PDB file of C-alpha atoms in Angstrom:
ATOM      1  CA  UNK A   1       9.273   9.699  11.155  1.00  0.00           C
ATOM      2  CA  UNK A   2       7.702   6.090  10.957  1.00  0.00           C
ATOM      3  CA  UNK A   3      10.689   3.422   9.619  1.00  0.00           C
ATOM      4  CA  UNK A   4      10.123   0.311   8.505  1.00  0.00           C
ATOM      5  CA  UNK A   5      12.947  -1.636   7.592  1.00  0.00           C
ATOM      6  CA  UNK A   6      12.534  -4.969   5.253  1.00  0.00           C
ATOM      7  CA  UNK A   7      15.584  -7.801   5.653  1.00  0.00           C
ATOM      8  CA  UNK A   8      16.541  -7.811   2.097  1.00  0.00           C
ATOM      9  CA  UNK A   9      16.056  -5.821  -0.665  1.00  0.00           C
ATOM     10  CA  UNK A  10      16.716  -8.811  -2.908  1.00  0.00           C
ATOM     11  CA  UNK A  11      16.785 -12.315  -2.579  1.00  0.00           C
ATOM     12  CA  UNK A  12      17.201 -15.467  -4.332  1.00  0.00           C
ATOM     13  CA  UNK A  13      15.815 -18.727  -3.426  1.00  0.00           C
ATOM     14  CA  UNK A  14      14.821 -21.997  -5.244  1.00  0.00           C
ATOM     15  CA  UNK A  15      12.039 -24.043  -5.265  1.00  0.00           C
ATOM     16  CA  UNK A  16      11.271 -25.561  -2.594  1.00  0.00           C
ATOM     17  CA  UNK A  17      13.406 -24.073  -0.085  1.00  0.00           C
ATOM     18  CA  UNK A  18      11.864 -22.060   2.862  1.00  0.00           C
ATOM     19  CA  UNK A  19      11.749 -18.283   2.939  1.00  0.00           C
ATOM     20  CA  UNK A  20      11.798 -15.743   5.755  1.00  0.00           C
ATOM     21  CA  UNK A  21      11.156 -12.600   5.016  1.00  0.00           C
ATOM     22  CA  UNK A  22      11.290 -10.210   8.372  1.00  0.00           C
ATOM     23  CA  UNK A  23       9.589  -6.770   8.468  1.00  0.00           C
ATOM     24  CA  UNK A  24      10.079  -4.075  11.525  1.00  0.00           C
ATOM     25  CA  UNK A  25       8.540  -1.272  12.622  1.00  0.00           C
ATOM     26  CA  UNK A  26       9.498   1.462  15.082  1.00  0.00           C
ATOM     27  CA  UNK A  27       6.853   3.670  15.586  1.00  0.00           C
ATOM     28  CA  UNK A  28       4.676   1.065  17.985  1.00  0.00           C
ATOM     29  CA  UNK A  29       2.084   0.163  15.613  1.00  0.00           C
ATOM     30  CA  UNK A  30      -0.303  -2.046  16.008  1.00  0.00           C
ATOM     31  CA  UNK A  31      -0.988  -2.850  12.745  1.00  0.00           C
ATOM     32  CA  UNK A  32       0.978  -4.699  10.300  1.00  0.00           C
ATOM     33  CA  UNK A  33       0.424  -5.922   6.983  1.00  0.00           C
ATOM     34  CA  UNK A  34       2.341  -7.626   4.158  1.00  0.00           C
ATOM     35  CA  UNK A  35       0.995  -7.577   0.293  1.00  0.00           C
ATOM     36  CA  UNK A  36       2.842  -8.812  -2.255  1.00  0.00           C
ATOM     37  CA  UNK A  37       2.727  -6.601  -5.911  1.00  0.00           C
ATOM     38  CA  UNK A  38       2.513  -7.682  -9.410  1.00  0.00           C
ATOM     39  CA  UNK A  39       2.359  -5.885 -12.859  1.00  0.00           C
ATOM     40  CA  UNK A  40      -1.284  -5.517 -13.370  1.00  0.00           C
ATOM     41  CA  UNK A  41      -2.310  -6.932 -10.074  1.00  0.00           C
ATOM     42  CA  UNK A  42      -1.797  -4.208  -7.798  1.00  0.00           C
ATOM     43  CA  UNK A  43      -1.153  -4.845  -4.218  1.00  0.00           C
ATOM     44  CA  UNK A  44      -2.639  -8.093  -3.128  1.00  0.00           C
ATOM     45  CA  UNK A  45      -2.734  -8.460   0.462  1.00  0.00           C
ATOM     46  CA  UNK A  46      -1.675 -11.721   1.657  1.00  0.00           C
ATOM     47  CA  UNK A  47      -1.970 -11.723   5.909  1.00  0.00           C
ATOM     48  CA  UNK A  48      -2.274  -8.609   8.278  1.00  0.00           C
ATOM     49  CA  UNK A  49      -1.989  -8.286  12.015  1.00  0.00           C
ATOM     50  CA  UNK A  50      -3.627  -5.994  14.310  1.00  0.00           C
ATOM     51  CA  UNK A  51      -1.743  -7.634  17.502  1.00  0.00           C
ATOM     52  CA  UNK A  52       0.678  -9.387  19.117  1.00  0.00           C
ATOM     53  CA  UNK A  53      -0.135 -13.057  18.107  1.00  0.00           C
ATOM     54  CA  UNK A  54      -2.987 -12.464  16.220  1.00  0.00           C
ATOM     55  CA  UNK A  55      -2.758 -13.049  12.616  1.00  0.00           C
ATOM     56  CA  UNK A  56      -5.675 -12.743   9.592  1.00  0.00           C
ATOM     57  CA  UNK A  57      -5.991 -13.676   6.290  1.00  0.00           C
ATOM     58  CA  UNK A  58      -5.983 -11.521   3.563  1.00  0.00           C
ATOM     59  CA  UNK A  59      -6.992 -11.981  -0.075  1.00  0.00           C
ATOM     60  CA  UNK A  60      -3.863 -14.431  -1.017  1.00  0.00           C
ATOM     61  CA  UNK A  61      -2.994 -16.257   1.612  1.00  0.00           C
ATOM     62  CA  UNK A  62      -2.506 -19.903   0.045  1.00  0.00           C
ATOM     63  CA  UNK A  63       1.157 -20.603  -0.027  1.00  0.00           C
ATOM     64  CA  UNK A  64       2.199 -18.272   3.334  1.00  0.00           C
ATOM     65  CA  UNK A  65       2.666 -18.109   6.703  1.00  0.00           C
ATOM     66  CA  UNK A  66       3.068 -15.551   9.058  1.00  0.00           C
ATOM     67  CA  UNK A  67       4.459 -14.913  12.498  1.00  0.00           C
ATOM     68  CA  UNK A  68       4.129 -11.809  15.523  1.00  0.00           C
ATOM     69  CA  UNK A  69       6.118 -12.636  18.478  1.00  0.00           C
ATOM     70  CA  UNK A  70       7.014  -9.489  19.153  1.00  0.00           C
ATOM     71  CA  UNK A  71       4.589  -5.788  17.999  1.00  0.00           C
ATOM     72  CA  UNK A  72       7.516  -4.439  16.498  1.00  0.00           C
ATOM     73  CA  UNK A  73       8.235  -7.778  14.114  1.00  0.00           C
ATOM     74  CA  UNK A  74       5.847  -9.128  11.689  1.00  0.00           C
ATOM     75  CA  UNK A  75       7.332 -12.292   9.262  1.00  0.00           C
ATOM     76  CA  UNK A  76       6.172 -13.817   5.802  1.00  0.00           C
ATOM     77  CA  UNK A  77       7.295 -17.424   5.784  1.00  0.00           C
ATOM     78  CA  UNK A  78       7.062 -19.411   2.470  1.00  0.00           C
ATOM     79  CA  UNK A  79       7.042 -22.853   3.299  1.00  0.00           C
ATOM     80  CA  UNK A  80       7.796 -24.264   0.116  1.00  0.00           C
ATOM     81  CA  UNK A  81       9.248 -21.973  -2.478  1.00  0.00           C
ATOM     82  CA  UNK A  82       7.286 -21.985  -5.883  1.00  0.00           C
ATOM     83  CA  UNK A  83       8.102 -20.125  -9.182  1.00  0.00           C
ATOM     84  CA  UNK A  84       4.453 -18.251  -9.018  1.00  0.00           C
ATOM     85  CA  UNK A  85       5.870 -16.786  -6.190  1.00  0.00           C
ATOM     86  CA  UNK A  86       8.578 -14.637  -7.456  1.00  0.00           C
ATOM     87  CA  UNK A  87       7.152 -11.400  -6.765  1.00  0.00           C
ATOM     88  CA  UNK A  88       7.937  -7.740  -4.987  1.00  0.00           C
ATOM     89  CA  UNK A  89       7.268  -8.414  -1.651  1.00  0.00           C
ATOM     90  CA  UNK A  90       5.812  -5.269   0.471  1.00  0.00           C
ATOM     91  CA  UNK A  91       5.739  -4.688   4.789  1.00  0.00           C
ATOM     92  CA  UNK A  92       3.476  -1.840   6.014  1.00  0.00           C
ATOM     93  CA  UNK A  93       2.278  -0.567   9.489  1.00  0.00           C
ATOM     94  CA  UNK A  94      -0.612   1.512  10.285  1.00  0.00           C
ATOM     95  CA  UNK A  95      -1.937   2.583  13.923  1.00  0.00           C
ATOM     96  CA  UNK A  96      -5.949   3.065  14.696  1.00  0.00           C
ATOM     97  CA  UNK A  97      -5.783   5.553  16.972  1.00  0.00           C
ATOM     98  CA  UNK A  98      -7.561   8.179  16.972  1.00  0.00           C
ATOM     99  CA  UNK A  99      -5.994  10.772  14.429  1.00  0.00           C
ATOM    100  CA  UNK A 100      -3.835   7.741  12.988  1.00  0.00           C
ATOM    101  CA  UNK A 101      -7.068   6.931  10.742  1.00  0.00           C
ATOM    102  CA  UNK A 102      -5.345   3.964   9.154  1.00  0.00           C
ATOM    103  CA  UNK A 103      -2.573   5.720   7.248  1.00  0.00           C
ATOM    104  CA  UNK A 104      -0.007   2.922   6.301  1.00  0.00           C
ATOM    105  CA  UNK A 105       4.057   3.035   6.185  1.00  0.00           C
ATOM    106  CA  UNK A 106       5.589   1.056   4.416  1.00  0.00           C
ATOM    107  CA  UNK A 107       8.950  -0.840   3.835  1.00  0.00           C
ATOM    108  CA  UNK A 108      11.539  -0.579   0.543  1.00  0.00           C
ATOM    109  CA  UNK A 109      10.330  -3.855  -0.481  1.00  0.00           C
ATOM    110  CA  UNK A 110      12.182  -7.080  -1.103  1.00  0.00           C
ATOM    111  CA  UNK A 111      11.968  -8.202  -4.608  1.00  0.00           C
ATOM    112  CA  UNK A 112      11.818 -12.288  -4.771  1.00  0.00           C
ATOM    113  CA  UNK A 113      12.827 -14.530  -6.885  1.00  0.00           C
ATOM    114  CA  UNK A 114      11.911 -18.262  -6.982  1.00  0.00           C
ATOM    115  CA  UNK A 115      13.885 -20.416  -9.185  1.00  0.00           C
TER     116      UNK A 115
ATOM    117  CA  UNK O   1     -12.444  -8.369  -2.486  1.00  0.00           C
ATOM    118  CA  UNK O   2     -13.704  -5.171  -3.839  1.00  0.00           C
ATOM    119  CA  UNK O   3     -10.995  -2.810  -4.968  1.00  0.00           C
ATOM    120  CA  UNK O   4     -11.001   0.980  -6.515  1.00  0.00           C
ATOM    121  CA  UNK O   5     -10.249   1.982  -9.789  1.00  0.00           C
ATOM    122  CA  UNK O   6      -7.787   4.445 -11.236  1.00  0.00           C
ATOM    123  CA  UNK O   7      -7.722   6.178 -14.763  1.00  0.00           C
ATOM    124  CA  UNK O   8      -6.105   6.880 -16.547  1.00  0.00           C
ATOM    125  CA  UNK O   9      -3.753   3.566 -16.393  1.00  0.00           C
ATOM    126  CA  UNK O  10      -0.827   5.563 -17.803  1.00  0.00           C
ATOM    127  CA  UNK O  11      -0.311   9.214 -18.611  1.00  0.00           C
ATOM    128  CA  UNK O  12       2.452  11.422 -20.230  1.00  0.00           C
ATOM    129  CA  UNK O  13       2.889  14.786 -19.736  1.00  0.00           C
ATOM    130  CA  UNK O  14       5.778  17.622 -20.034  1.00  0.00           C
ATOM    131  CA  UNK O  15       7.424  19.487 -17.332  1.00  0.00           C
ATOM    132  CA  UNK O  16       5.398  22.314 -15.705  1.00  0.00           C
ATOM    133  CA  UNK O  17       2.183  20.942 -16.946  1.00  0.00           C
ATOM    134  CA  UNK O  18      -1.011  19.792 -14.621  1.00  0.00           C
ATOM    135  CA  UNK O  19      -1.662  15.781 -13.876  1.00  0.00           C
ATOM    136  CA  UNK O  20      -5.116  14.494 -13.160  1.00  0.00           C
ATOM    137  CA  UNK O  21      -5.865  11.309 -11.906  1.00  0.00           C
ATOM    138  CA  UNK O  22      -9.151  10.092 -11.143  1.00  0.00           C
ATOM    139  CA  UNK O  23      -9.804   7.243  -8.463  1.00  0.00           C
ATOM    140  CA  UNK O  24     -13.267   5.214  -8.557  1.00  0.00           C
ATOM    141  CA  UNK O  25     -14.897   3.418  -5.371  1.00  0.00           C
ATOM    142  CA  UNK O  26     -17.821   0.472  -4.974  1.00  0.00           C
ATOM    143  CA  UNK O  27     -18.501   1.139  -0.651  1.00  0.00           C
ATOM    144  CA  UNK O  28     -19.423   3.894   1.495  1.00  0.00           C
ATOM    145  CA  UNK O  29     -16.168   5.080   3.089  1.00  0.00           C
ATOM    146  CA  UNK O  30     -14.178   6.473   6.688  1.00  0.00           C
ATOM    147  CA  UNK O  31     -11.549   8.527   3.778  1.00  0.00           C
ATOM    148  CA  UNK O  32      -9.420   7.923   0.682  1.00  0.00           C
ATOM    149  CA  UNK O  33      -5.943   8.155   0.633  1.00  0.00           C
ATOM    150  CA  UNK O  34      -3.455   8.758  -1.941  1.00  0.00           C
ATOM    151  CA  UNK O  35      -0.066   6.748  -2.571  1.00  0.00           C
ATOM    152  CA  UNK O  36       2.815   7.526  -4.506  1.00  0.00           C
ATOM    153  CA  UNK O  37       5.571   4.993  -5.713  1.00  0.00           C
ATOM    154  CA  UNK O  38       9.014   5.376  -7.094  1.00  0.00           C
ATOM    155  CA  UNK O  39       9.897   2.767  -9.567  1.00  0.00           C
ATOM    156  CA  UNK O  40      10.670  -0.442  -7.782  1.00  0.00           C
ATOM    157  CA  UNK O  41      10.331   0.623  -4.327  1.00  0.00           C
ATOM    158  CA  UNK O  42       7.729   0.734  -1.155  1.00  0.00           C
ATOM    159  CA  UNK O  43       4.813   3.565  -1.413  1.00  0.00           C
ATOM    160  CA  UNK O  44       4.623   6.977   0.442  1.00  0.00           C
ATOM    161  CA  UNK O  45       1.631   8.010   1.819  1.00  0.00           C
ATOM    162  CA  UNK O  46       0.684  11.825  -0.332  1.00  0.00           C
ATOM    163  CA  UNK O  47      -2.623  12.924   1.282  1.00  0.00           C
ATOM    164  CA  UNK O  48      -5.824  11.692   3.175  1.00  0.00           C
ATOM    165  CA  UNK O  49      -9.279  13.023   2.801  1.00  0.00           C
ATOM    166  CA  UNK O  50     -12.036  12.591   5.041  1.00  0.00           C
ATOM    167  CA  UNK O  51     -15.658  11.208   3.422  1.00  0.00           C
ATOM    168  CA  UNK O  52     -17.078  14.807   4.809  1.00  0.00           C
ATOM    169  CA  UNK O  53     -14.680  16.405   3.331  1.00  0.00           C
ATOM    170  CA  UNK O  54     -14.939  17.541  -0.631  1.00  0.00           C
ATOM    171  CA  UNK O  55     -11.192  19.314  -0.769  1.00  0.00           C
ATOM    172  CA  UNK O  56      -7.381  19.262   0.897  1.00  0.00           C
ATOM    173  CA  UNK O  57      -4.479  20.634  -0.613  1.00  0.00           C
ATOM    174  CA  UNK O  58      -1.074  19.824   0.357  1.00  0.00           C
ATOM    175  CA  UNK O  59       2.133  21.605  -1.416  1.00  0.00           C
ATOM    176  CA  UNK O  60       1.188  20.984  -5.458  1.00  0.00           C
ATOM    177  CA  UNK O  61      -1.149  18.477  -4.807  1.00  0.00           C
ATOM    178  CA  UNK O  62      -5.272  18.839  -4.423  1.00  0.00           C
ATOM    179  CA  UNK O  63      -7.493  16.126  -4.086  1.00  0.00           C
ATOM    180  CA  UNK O  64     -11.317  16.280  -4.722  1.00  0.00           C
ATOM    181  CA  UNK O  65     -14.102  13.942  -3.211  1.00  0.00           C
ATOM    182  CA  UNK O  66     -17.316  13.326  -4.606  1.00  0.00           C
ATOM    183  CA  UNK O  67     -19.332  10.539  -2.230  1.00  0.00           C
ATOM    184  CA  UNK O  68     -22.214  10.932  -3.909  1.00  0.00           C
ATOM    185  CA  UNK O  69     -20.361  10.162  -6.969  1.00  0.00           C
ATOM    186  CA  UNK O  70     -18.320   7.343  -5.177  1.00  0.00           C
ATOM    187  CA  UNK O  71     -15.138   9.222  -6.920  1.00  0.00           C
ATOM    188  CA  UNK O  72     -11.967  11.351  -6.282  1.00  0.00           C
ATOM    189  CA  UNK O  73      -9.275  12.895  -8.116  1.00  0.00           C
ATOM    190  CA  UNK O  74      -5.578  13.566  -7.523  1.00  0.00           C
ATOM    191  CA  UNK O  75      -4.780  17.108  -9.309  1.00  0.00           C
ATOM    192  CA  UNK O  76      -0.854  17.598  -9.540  1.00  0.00           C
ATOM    193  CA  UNK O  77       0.100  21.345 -10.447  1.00  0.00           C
ATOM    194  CA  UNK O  78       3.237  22.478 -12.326  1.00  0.00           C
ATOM    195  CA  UNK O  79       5.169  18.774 -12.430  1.00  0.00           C
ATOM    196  CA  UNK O  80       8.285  18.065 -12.218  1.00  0.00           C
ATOM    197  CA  UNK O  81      10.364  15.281 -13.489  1.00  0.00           C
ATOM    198  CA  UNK O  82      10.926  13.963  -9.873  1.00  0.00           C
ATOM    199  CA  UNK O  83       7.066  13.153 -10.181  1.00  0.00           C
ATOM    200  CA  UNK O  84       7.713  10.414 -12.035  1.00  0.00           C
ATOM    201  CA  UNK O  85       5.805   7.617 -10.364  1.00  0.00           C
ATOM    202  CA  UNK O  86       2.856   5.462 -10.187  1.00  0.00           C
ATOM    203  CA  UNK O  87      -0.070   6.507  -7.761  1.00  0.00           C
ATOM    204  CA  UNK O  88      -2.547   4.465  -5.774  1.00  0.00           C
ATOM    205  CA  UNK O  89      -5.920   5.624  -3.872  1.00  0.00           C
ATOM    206  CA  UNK O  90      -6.723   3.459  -0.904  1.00  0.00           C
ATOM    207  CA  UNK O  91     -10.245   3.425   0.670  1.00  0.00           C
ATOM    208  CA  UNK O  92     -10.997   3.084   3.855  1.00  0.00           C
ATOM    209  CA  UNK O  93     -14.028   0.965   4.380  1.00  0.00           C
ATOM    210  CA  UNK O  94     -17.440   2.104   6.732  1.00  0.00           C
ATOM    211  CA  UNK O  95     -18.388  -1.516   7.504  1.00  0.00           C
ATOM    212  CA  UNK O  96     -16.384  -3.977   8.124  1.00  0.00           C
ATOM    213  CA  UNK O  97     -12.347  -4.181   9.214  1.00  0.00           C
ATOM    214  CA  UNK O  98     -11.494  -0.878   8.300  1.00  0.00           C
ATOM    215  CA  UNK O  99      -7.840  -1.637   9.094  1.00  0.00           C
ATOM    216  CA  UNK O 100      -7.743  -3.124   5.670  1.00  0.00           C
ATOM    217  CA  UNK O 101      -7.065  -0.516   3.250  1.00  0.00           C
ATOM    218  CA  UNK O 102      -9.077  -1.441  -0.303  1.00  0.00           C
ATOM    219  CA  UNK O 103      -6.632  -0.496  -2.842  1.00  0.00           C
ATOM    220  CA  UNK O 104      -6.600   0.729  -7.011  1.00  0.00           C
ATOM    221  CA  UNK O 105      -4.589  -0.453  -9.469  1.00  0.00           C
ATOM    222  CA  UNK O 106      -2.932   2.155 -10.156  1.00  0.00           C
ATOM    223  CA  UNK O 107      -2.048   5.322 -12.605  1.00  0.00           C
ATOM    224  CA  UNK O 108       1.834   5.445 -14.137  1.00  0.00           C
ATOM    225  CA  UNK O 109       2.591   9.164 -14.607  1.00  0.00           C
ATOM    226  CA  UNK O 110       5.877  10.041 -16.914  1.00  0.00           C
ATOM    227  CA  UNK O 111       6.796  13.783 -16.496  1.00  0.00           C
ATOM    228  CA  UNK O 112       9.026  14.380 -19.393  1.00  0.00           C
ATOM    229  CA  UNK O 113      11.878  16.997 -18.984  1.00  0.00           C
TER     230      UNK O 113
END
């Protein structure tokens, strides 16, 4: 089975302080993604990364950084810690291959707060 | 960016009873998948369905698509309490990056004992 495995479940921060939040896969994928969820928003996708290195925006990207040193690792960095960011903060991995067809796993979550 | 839609937003039901939740779509699509989500935690992928395919079945769960429509539904039989969730249909875009997944908003089901 596919784990991914968030660094926190919760965490506490204030404003202005800088955030890491790490995300790991095991199952060798090539794709990862992080979203962050809202009520009423759905899942807003924020960067994704479909290799080592390589990085994209997503729809929400103001705000965030991200970082893939390694295919197994993918990291959300806040820079600057805002209120508007308090949020439930979600890792997934998908593979392309064929047969994979862009199923996603996805982490427990880490549930943010900004004070 | 373009996302799908899910209705109902919320629904009730009692124990043993059927769940239907419909899932709209705006693109031509690769499939549709189907998410579930227990409260407060990371989703679980339920079932993928091709775009030339019209029906799967997995367990209690059958899912419909209708292309020409631009529509599918998730059909829960006999539910149980445990099925208590919210569910999400994801789209997998033709064009474009179709690593992205395009995702709804979202149904809340309550299964009442």
């Amino acid at each position: 089975d596919v784990k991914v495995t968030q660094s926190s479940r919760y965490l506490v921060k204030r404003t202005g302080e800088k955030v890491f939040l790490e995300c790991v896969q095991d199952m060798d994928h090539e794709n990862m993604f992080w979203y962050r969820q809202d009520p009423g928003l759905g899942l807003r996708l924020i960067y994704f990364s479909y290799d080592v290195k390589m990085k994209e925006k997503g729809d929400i990207p103001e705000g965030y950084s991200v970082s893939r040193e390694k295919k197994e690792r993918f990291s959300l960095i806040l820079e600057s810690a805002s209120t508007n960011q308090t949020s439930m903060y979600l890792c997934a991995s998908s593979s392309s291959g064929t047969g994979r067809e862009d199923t996603q796993y996805f982490g427990p979550g880490t549930r943010l707060t900004v004070l | 960016s373009q996302q799908g839609e899910e209705d109902p937003q919320a629904l009730s039901i009692q124990e043993g009873e059927n769940a239907t939740m419909n899932c709209s779509y705006k693109t031509s699509i690769n499939n549709l998948q189907w998410y579930r989500q227990n409260s407060g935690r990371g989703l679980v992928h339920l079932i993928l369905i091709r775009s030339n395919e019209r029906e799967k079945h997995s367990g209690r769960l059958r899912v419909t698509l209708d292309t020409s429509k631009k529509s599918s539904s998730l059909l829960i039989t006999a539910s149980r309490a445990a099925d208590t969730a919210s569910y999400f249909c994801a789209t997998v875009p033709r064009a474009g990056n179709n690593r992205k997944l395009i995702w709804g908003l979202g149904t809340s089901l309550a299964v009442n004992p």
